[in-house]
Coordinates of N, CA, C and O and ligand atoms in Angstrom, one line a residue:
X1 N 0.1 -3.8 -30.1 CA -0.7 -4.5 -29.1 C -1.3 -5.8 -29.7 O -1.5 -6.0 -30.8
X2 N -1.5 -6.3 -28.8 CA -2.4 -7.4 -29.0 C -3.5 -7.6 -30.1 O -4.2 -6.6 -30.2
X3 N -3.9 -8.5 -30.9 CA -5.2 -8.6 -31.0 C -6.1 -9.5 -30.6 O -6.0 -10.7 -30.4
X4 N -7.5 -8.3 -30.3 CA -8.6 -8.5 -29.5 C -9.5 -9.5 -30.5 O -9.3 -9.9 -31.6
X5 N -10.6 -9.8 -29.6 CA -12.0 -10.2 -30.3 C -12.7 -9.2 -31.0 O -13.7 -9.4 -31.6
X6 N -12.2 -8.0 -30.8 CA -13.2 -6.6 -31.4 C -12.5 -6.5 -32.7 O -13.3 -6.5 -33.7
X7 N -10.9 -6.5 -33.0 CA -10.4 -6.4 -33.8 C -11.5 -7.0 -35.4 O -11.9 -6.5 -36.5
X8 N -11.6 -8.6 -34.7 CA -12.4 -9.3 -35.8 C -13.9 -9.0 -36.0 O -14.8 -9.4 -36.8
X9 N -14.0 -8.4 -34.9 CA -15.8 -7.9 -34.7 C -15.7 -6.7 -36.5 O -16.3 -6.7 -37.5
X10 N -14.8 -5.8 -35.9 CA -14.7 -4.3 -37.0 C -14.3 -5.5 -38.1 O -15.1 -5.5 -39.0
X11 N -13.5 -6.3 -38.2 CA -13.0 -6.8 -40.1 C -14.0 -7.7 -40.3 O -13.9 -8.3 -41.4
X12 N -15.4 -8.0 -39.2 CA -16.4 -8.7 -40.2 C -16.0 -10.0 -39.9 O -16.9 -10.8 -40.2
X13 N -15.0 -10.5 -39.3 CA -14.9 -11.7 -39.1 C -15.2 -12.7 -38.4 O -14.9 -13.8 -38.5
X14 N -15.9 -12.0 -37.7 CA -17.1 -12.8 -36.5 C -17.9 -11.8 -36.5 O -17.6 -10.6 -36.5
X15 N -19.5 -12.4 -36.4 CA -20.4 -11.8 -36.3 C -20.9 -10.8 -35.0 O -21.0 -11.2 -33.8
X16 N -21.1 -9.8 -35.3 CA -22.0 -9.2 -34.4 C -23.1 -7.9 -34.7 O -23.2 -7.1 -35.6
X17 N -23.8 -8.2 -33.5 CA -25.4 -7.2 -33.8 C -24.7 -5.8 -33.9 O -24.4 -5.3 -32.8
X18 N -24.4 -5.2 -34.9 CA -23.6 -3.8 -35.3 C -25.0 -2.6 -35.4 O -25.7 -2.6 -36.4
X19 N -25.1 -1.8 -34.4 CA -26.2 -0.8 -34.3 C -25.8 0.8 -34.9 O -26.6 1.8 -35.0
X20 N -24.2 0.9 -35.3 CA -24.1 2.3 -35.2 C -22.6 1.7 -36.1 O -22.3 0.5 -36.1
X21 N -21.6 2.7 -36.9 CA -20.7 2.7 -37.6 C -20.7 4.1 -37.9 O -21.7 4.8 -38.2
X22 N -19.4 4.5 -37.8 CA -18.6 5.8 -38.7 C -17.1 5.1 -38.9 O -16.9 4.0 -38.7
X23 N -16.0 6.0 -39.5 CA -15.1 6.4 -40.0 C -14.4 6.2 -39.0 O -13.5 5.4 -39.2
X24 N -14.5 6.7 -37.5 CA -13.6 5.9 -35.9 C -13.8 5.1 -35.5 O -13.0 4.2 -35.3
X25 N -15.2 4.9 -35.0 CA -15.8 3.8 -33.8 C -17.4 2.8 -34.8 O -18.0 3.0 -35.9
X26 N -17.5 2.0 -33.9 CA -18.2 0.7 -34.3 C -19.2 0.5 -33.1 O -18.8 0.0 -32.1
X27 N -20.1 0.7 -33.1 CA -21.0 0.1 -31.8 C -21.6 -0.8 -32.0 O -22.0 -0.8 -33.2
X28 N -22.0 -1.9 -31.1 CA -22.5 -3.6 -31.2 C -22.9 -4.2 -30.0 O -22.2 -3.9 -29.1
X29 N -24.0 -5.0 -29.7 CA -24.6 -5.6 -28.5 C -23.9 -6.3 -27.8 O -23.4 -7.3 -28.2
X30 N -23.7 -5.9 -26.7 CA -22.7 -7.0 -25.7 C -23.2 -8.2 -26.0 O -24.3 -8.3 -26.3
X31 N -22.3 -9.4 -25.9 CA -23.0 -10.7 -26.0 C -23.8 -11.4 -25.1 O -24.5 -12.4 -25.3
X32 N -23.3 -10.5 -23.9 CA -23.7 -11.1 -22.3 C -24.4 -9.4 -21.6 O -24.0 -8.6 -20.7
X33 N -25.3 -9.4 -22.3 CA -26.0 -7.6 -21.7 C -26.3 -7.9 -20.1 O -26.8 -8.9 -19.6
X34 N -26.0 -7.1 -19.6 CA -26.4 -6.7 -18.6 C -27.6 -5.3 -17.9 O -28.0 -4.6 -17.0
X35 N -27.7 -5.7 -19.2 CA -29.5 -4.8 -19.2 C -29.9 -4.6 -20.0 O -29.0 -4.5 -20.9
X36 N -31.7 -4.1 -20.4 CA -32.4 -4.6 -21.5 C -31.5 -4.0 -22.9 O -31.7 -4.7 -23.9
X37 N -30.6 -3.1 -23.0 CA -30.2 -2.4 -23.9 C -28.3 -2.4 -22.9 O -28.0 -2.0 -21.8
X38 N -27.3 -3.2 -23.9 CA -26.3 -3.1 -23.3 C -25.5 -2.9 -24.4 O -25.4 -3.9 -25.1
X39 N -24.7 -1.9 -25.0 CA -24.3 -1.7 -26.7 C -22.2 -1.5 -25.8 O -21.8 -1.1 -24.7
X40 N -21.7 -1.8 -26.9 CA -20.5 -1.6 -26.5 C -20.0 -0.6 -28.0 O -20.1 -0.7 -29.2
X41 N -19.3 0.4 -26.8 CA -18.7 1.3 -28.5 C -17.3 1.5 -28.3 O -16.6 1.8 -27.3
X42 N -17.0 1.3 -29.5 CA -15.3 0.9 -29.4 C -14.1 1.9 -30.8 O -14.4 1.6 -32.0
X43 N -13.3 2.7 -30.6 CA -12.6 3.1 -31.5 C -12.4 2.0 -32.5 O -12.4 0.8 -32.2
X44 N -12.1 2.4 -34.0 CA -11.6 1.2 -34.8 C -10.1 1.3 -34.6 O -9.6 0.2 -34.9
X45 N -9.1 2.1 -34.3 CA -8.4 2.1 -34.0 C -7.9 1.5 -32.2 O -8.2 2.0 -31.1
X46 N -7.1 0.0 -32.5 CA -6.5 -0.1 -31.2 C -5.7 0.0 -29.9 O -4.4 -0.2 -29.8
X47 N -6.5 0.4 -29.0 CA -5.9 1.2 -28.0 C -6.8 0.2 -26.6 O -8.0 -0.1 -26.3
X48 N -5.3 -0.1 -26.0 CA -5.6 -1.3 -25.2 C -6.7 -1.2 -23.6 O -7.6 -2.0 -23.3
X49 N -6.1 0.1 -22.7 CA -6.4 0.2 -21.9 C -6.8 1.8 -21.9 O -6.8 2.5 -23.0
X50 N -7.3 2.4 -20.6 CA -7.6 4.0 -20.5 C -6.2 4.2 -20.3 O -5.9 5.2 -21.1
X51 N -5.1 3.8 -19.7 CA -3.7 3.9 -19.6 C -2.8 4.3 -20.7 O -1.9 5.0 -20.5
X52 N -3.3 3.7 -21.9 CA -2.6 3.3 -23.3 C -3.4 5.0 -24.3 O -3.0 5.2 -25.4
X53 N -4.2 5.7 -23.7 CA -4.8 7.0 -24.3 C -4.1 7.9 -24.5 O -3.8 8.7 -23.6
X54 N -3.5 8.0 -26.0 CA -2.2 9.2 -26.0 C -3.0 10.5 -26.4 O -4.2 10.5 -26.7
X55 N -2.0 11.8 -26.3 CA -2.4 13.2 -26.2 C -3.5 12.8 -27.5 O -4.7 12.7 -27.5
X56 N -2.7 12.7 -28.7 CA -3.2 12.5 -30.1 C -4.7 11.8 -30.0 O -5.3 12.0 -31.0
X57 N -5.4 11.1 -29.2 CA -6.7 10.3 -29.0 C -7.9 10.9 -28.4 O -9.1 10.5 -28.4
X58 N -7.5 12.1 -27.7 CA -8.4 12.9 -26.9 C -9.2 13.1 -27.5 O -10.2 13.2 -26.8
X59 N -9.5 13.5 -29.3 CA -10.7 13.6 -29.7 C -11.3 12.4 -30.3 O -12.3 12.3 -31.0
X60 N -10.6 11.5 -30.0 CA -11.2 10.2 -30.7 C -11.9 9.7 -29.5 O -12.6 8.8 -29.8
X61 N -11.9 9.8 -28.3 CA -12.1 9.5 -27.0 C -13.3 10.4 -26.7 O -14.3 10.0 -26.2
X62 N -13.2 10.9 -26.9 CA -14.2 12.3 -27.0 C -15.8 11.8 -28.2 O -17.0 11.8 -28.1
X63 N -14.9 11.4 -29.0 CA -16.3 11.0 -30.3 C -16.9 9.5 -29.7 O -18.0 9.1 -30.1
X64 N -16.0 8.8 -28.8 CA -17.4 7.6 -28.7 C -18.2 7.8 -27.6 O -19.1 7.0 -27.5
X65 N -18.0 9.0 -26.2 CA -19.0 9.8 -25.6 C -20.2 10.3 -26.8 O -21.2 9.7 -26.9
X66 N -19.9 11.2 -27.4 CA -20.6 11.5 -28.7 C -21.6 10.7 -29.1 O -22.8 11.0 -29.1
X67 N -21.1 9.4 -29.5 CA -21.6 8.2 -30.3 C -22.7 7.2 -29.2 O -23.3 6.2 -29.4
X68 N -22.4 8.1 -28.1 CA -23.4 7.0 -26.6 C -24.5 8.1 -26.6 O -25.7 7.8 -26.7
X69 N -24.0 9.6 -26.4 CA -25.2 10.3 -26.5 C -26.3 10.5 -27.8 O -27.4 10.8 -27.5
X70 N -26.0 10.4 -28.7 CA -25.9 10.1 -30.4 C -27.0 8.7 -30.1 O -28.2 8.7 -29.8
X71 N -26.4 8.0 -30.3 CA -27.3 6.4 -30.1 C -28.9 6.4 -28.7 O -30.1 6.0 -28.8
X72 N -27.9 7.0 -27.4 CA -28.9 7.4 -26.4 C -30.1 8.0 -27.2 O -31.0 7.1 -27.3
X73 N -30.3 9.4 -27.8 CA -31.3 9.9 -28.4 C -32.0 9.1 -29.6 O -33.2 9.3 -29.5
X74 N -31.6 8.5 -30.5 CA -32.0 7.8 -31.3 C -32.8 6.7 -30.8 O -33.9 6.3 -31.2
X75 N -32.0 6.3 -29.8 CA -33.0 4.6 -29.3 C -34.2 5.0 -28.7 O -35.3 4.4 -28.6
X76 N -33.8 6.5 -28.1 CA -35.2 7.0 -27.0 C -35.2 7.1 -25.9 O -36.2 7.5 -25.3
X77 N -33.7 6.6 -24.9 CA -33.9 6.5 -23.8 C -33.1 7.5 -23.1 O -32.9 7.4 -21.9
X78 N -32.5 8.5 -23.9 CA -32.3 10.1 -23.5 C -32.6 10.6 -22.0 O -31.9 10.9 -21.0
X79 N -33.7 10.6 -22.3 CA -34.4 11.5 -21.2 C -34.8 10.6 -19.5 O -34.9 11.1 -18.4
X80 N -35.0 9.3 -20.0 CA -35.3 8.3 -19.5 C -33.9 7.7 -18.6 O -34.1 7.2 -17.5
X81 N -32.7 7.7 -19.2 CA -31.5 8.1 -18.3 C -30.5 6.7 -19.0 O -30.8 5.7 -19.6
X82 N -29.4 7.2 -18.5 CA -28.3 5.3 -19.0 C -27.1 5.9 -18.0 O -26.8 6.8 -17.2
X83 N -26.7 4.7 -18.5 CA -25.1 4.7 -18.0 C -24.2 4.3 -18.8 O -24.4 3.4 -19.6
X84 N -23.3 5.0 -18.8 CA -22.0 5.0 -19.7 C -20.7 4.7 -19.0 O -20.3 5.7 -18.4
X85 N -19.7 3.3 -18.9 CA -18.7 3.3 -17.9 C -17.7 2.8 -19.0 O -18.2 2.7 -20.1
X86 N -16.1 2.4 -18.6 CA -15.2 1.9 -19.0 C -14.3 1.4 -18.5 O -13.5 2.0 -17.8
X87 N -14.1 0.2 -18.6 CA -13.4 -0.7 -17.3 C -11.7 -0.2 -17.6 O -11.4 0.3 -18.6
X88 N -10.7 -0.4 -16.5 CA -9.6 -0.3 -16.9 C -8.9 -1.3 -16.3 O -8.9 -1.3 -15.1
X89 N -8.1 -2.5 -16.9 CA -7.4 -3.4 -16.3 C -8.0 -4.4 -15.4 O -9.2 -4.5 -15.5
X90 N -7.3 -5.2 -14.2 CA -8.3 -6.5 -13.9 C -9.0 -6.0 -13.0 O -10.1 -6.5 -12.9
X91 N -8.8 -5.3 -12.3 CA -9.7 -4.8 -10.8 C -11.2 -4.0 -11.1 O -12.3 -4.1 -10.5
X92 N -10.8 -3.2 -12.4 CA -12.1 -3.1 -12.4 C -12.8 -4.0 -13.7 O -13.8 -3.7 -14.3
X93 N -12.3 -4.7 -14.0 CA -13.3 -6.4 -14.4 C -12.9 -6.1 -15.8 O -13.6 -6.7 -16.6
X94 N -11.9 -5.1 -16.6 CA -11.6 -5.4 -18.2 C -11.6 -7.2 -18.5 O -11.3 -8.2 -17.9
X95 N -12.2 -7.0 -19.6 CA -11.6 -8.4 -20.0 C -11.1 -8.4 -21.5 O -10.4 -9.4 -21.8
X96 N -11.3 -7.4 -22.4 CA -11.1 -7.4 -23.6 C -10.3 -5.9 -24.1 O -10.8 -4.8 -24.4
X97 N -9.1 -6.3 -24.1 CA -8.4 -5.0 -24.2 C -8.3 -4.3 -25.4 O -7.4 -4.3 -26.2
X98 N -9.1 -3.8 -25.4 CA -9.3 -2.7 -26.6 C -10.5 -1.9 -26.0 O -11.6 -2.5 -26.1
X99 N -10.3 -0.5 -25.3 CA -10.8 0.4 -25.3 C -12.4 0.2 -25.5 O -12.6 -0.3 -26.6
X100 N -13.4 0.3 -24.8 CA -14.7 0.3 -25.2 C -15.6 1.0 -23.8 O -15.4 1.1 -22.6
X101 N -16.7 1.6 -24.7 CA -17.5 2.1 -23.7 C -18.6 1.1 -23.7 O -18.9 0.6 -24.8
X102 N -19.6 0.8 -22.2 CA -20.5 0.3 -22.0 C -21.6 1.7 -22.0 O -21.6 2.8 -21.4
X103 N -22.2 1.1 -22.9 CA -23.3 2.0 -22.6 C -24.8 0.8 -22.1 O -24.8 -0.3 -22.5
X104 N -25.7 1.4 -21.3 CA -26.4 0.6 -20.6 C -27.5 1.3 -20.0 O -27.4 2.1 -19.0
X105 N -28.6 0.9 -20.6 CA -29.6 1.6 -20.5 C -31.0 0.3 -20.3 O -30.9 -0.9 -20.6
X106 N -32.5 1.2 -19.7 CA -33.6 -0.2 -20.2 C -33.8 -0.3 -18.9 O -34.9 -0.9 -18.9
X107 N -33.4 -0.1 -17.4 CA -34.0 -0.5 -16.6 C -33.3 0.5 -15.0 O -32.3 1.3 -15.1
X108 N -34.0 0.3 -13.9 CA -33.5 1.1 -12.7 C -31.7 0.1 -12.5 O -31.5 -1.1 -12.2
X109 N -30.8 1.5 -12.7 CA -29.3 0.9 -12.8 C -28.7 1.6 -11.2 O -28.6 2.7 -10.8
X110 N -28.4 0.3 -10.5 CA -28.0 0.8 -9.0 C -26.7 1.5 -9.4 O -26.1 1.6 -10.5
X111 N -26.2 2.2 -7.9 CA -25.4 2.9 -7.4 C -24.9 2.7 -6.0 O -25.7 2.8 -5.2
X112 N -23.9 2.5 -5.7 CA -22.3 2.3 -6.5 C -22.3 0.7 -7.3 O -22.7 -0.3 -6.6
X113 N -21.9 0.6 -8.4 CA -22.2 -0.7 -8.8 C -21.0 -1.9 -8.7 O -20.1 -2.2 -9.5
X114 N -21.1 -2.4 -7.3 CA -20.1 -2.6 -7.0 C -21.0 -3.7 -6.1 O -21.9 -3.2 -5.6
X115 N -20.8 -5.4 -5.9 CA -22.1 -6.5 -5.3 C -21.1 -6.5 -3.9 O -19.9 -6.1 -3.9
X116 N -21.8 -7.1 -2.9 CA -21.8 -7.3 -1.9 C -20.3 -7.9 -1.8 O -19.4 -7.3 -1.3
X117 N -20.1 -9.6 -2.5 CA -18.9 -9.8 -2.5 C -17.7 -9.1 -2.3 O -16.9 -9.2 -1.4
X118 N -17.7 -8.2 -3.3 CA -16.3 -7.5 -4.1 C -16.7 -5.8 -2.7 O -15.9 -4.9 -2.8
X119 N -17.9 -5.8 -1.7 CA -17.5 -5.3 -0.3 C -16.6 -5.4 0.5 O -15.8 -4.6 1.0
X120 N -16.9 -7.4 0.5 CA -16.3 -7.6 1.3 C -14.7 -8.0 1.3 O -14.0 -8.2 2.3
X121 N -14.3 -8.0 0.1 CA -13.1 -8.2 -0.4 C -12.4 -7.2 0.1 O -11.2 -7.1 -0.2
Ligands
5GP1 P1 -15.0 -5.5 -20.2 O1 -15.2 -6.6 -19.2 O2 -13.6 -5.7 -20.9 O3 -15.2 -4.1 -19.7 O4 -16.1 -5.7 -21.3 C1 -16.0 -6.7 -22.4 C2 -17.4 -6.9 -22.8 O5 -17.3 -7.5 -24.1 C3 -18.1 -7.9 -21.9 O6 -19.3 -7.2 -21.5 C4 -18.4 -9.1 -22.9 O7 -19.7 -9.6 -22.6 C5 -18.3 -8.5 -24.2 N1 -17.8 -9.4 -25.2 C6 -16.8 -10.3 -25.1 N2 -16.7 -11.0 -26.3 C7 -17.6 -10.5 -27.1 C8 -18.0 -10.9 -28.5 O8 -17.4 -11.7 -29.1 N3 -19.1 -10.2 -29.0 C9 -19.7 -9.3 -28.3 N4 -20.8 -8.7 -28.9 N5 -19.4 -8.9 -27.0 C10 -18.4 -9.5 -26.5

């Protein structure tokens, strides 16, 4: 596949605010947060879309759930509540293909998150 902008985020070769690291995945501040706390966590292994998730990835897929609830408890906002989503392709707004979870926490997060426009579409 392709390479991403995350590619060079994991080799260090562009900067970013890195909050969390293991042995699979990499977590780091969205650049454009969309609430007070917006972290994106990403396999270091690339895998383009939710489409692109082979049998063999289910527990790697599985560990950056892990890595949002993991981080959730540490930052403190656990109990206090977040959201965790994953875009897939253009409809629902991917822009960077490589696999990543939003995690997103810090303030009252509406439901269905979906703006008036993209209603009326
Ligand atoms: P998507 O739209 O694919 O679900 O999410 C991609 C996210 O990556 C966006 O929220 C965007 O702000 C973030 N992003 C894109 N480029 C960079 C970058 O170079 N650094 C960081 N930290 N985030 C990025």
């Amino acid at each position: 596949m392709a390479e991403t902008i995350f590619d060079k985020i994991i080799r260090r070769e562009i900067p970013a605010d890195i909050v969390y690291e293991d042995d699979l995945s990499l977590a780091f501040r969205d650049i454009n947060p969309q609430a007070p706390v917006h972290l994106l966590i990403i396999p270091k292994k690339p895998i383009a879309t939710i489409n692109d998730i082979a049998t063999d990835d289910r527990e790697l897929v599985g560990h950056l759930f892990y890595v949002a609830r993991t981080l959730a408890a540490d930052m403190g906002f656990a109990e206090e509540g977040y959201r965790v989503v994953m875009n897939c392709n253009e409809q629902a707004g991917q822009t960077v293909f490589h696999i990543h979870l939003h995690l997103l926490a810090g303030k009252p997060l509406g439901w269905p998150p979906y703006t008036e426009r993209m209603k009326q579409g």
